[in-house]
Short mmCIF file of C-alpha atoms in Angstrom, two decimals:
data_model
loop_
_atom_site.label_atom_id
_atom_site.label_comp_id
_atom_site.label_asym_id
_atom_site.label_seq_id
_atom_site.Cartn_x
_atom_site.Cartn_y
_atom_site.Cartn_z
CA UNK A 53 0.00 0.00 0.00
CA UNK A 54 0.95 3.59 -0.90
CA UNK A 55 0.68 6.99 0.83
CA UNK A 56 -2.10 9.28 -0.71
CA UNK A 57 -2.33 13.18 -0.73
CA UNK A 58 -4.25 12.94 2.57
CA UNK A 59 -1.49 11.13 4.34
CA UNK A 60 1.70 14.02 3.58
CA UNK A 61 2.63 15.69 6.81
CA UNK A 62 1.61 19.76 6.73
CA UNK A 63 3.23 21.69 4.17
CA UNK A 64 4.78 18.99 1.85
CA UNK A 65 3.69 19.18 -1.35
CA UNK A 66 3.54 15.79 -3.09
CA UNK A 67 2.81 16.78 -6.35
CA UNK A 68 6.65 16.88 -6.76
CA UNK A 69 8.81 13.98 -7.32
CA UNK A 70 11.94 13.44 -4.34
CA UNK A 71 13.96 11.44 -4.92
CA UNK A 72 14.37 9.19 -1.51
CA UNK A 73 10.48 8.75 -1.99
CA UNK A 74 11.15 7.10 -5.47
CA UNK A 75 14.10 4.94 -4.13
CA UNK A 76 11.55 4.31 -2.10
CA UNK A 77 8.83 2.82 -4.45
CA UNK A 78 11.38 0.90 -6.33
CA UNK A 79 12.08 -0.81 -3.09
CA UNK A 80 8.76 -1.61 -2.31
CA UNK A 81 8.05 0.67 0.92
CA UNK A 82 4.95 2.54 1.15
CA UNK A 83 6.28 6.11 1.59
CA UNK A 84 6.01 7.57 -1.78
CA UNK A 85 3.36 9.23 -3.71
CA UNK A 86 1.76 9.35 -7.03
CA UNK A 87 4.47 11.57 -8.90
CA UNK A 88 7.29 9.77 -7.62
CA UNK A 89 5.81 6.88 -8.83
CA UNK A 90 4.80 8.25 -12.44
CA UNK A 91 8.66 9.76 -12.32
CA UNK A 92 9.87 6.29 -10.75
CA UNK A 93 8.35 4.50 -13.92
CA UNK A 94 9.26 6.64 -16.20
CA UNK A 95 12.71 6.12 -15.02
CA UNK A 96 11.73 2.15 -15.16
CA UNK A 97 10.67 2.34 -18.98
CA UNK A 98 13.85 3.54 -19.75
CA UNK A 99 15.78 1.04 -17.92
CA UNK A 100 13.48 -1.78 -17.11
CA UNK A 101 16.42 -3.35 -14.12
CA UNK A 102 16.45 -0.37 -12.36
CA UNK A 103 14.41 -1.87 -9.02
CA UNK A 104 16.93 -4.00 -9.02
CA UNK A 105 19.94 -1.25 -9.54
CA UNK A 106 18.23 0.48 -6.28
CA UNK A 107 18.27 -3.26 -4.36
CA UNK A 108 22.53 -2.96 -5.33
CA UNK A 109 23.33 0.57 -4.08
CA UNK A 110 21.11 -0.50 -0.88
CA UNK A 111 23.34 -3.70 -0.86
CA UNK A 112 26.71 -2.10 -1.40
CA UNK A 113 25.38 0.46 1.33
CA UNK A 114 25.82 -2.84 3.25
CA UNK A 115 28.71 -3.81 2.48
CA UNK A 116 30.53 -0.78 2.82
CA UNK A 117 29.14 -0.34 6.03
CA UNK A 118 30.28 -3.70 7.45
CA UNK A 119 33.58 -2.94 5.99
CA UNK A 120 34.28 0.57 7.91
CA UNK A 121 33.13 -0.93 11.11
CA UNK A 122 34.73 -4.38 11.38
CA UNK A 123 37.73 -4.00 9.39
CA UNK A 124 38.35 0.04 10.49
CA UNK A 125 36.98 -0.34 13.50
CA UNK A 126 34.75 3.07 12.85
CA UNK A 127 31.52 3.70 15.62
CA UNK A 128 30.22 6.81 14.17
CA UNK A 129 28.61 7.15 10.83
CA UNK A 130 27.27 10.16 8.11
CA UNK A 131 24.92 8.86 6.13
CA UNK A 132 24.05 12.06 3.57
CA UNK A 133 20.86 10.95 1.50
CA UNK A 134 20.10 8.60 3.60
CA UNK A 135 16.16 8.33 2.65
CA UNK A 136 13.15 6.47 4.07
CA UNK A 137 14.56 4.33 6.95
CA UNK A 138 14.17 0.26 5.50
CA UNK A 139 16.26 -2.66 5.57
CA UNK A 140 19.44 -2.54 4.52
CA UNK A 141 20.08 1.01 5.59
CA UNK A 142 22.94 1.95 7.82
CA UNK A 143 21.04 2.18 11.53
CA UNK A 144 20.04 -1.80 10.66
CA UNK A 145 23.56 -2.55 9.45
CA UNK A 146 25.26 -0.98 12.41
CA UNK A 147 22.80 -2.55 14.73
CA UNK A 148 23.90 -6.43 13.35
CA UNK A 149 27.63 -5.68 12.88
CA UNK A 150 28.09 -2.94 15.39
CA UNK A 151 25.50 -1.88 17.25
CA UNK A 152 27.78 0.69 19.65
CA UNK A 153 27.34 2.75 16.45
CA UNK A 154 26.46 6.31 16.53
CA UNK A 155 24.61 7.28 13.20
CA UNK A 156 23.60 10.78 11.90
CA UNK A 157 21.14 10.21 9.52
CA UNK A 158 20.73 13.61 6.68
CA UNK A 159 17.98 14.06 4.33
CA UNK A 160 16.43 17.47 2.71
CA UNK A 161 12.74 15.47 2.76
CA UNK A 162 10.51 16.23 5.56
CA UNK A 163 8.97 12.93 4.94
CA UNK A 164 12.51 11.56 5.56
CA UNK A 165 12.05 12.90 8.86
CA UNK A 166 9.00 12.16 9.91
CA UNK A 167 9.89 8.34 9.63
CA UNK A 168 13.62 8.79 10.79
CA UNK A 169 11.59 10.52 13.98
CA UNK A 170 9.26 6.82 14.11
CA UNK A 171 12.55 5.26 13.92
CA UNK A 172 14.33 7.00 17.16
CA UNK A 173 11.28 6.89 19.36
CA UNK A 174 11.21 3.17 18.53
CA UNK A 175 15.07 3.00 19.32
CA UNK A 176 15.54 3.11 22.53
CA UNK A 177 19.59 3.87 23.26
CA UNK A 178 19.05 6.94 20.94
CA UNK A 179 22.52 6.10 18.89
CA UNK A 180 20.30 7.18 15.42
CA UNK A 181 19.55 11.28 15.44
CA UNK A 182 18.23 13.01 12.14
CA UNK A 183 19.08 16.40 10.45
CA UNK A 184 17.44 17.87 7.77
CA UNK A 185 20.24 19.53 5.26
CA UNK A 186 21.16 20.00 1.60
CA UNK A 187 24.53 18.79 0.66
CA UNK A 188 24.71 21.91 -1.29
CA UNK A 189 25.83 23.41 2.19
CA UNK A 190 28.36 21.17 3.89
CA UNK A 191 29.41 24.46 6.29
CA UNK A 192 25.50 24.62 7.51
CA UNK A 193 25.52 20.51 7.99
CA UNK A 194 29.09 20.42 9.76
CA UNK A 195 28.01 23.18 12.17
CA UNK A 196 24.51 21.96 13.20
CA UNK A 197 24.49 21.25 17.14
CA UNK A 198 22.97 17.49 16.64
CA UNK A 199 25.61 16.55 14.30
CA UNK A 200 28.69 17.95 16.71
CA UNK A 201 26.40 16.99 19.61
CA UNK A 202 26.06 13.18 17.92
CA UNK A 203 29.41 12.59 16.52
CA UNK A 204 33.33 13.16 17.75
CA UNK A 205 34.74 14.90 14.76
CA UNK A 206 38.34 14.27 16.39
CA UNK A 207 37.55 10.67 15.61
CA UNK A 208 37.01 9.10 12.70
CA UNK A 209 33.62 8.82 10.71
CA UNK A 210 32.05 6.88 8.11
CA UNK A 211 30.93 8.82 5.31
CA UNK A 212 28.35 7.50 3.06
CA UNK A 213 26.73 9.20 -0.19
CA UNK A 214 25.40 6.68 -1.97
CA UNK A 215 22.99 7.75 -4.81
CA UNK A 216 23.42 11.67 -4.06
CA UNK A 217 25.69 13.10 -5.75
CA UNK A 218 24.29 12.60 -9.01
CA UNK A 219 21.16 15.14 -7.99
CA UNK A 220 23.80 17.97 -8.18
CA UNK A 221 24.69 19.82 -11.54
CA UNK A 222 28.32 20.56 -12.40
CA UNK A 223 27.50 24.53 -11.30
CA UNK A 224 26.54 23.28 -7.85
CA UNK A 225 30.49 22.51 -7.53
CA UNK A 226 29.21 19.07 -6.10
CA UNK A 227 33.28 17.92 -6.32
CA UNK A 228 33.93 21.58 -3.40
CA UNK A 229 31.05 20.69 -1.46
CA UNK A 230 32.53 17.30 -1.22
CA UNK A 231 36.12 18.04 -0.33
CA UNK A 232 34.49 20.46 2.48
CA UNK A 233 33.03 17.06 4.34
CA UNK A 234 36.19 15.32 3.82
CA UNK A 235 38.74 17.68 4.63
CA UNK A 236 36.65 18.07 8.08
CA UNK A 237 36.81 14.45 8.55
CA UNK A 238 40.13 13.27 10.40
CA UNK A 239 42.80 10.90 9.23
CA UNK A 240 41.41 7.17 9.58
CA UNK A 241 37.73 8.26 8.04
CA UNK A 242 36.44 6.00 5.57
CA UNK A 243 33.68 7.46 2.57
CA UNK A 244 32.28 5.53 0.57
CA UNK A 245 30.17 6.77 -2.66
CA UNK A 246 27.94 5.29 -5.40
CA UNK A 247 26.61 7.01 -8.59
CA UNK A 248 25.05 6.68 -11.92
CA UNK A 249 26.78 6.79 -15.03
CA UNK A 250 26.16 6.75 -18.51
CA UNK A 251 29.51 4.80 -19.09
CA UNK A 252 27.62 1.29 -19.29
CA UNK A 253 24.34 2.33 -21.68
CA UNK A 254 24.45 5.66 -22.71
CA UNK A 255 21.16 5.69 -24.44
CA UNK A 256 19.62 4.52 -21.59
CA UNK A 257 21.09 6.86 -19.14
CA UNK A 258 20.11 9.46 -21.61
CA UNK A 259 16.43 8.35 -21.57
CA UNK A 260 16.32 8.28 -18.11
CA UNK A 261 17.83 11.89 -17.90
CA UNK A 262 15.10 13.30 -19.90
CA UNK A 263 12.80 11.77 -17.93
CA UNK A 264 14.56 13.40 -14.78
CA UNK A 265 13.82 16.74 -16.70
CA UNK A 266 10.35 16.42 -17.48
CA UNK A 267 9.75 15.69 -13.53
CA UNK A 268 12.11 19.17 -12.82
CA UNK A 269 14.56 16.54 -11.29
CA UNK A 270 18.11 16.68 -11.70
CA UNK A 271 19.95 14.04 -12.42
CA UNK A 272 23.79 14.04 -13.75
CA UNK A 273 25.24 10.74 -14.69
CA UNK A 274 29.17 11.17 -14.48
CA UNK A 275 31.69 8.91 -16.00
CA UNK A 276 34.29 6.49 -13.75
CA UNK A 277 36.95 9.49 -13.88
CA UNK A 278 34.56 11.81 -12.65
CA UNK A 279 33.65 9.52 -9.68
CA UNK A 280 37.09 8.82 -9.17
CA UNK A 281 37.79 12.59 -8.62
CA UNK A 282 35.15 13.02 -5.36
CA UNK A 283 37.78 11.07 -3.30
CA UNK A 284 40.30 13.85 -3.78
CA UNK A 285 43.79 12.38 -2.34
CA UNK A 286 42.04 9.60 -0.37
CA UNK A 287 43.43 5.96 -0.11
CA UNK A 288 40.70 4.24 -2.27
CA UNK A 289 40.66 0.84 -0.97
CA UNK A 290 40.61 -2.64 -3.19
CA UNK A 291 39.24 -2.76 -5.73
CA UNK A 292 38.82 0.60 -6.06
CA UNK A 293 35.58 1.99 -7.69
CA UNK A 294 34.34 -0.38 -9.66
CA UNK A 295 30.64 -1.13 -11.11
CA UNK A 296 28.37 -0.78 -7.86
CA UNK A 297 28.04 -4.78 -8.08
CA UNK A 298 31.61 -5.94 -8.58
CA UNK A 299 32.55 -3.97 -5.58
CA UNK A 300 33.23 -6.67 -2.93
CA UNK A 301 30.30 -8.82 -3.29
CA UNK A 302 29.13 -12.12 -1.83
CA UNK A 303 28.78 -13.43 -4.55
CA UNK A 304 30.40 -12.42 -7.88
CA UNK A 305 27.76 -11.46 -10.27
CA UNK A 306 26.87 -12.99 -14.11
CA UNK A 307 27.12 -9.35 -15.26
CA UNK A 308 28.70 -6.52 -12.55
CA UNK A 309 27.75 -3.64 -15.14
CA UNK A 310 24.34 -4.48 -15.13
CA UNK A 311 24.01 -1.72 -12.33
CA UNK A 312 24.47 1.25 -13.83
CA UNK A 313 26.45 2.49 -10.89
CA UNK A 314 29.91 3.23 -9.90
CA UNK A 315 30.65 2.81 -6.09
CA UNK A 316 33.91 2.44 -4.25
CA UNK A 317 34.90 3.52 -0.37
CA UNK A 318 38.08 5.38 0.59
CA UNK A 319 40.10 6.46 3.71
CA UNK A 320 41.70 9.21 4.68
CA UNK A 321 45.43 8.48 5.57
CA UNK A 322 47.02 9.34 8.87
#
């Protein structure tokens, strides 16, 4: 079952597409509304897998997760993006692999927050806090009192935007806005990043941009280089960034490019 107009909190208007709330319908939750879901299959026309492209980033989200916190060791978290709270996301990692965790949970949807809110009154030890925050100001997010309340920016931090970037256009200066958040970040922080590309199908990425357009959504699809460039001089770690699906998984994949993703995780040396 969906959300209707009647069930948006005050103020939100629903009539345009967000993009956590179509992440959202393509993995099956019941927070979304009716243009995210005429945006989310217009998105699926073009590229029929792409339910299954938002089931990988959610996966490597995972895996990169479980990597920072039992091979680095890392307790506190940034998830920027983060969307509507569901399995898979970094509070339900952290709670299997490390549940000590401290998470700070950043979204720009009130809808975001009005679940992420459900989630910490049903979490007792209050480890999970929200903000909501455009990455289009990093100073703003750094300074707000429940992220330097919530996290110990003397100690390391595991960065995660997965599926954001790609919502910024080149004259946001999404590659700044990103070196602000990691140069604040101190030496043993890991950040890991997906994002779309056109480097796998480029008539399909092109579709899907159009489509993106017509719902006043932006969407930029950047190639591996351009990826490669939000880590600035970070350590990327093996294998590097590779197709969202070929980057450490269980099980190797028939075809890793079948995501149209590229994902890797990085850390800042000491």
């Amino acid at each position: 079952m969906t959300q209707d107009q009647n069930a948006a909190p005050p103020g939100i208007d629903t009539s345009v597409p967000h993009s956590s709330r179509m992440y959202d319908y393509w993995l099956g939750g019941s927070s979304n509304f009716e243009a995210d879901r005429e945006l989310g299959k217009a998105f699926e026309k073009a590229i029929p897998s792409i339910r299954t492209m938002a089931r990988e980033n959610r996966r490597f989200l995972g895996r990169a997760v479980r990597q920072m916190a039992e091979e680095a060791g890392i307790r506190q978290f940034l998830d920027i993006g983060t969307g509507v709270p569901a399995a898979g996301d970094t509070h339900s990692v952290t709670q299997i692999v490390a549940p000590d965790s401290r998470i700070v949970c950043v979204d720009n949807d009130p809808i975001v927050q009005a679940h992420t809110r459900v989630l910490m009154e049903n979490t007792a030890d209050g480890r999970t806090v929200y903000v909501q925050a455009d990455l289009r100001d990093p100073e703003q997010l750094l300074a707000t009192p429940v992220l330097t309340g919530h996290l110990d920016l003397d100690r390391p931090v595991g960065l995660l935007l997965v599926a954001v970037l790609m919502l910024m256009n080149d004259k946001d200066r999404p590659w700044a806005k990103v070196a602000t958040l990691l140069d604040a970040l101190p030496p043993g922080s890991h950040v890991a990043i997906t994002h779309p590309t056109q480097d796998f199908n480029p008539e399909a990425m092109a579709e899907v941009v159009e489509a993106a357009g017509r719902g006043h959504m932006t969407l930029v699809p950047r190639t591996r280089a351009q990826v490669e460039e939000f880590f600035g001089d970070w350590e990327l770690i093996e294998p590097g960034v590779a197709p969202v699906m070929g980057w450490r998984p269980e099980e190797p994949p028939n075809d890793p490019k079948a995501a149209y993703y590229w994902g890797g995780v990085a850390r800042k040396r000491g």
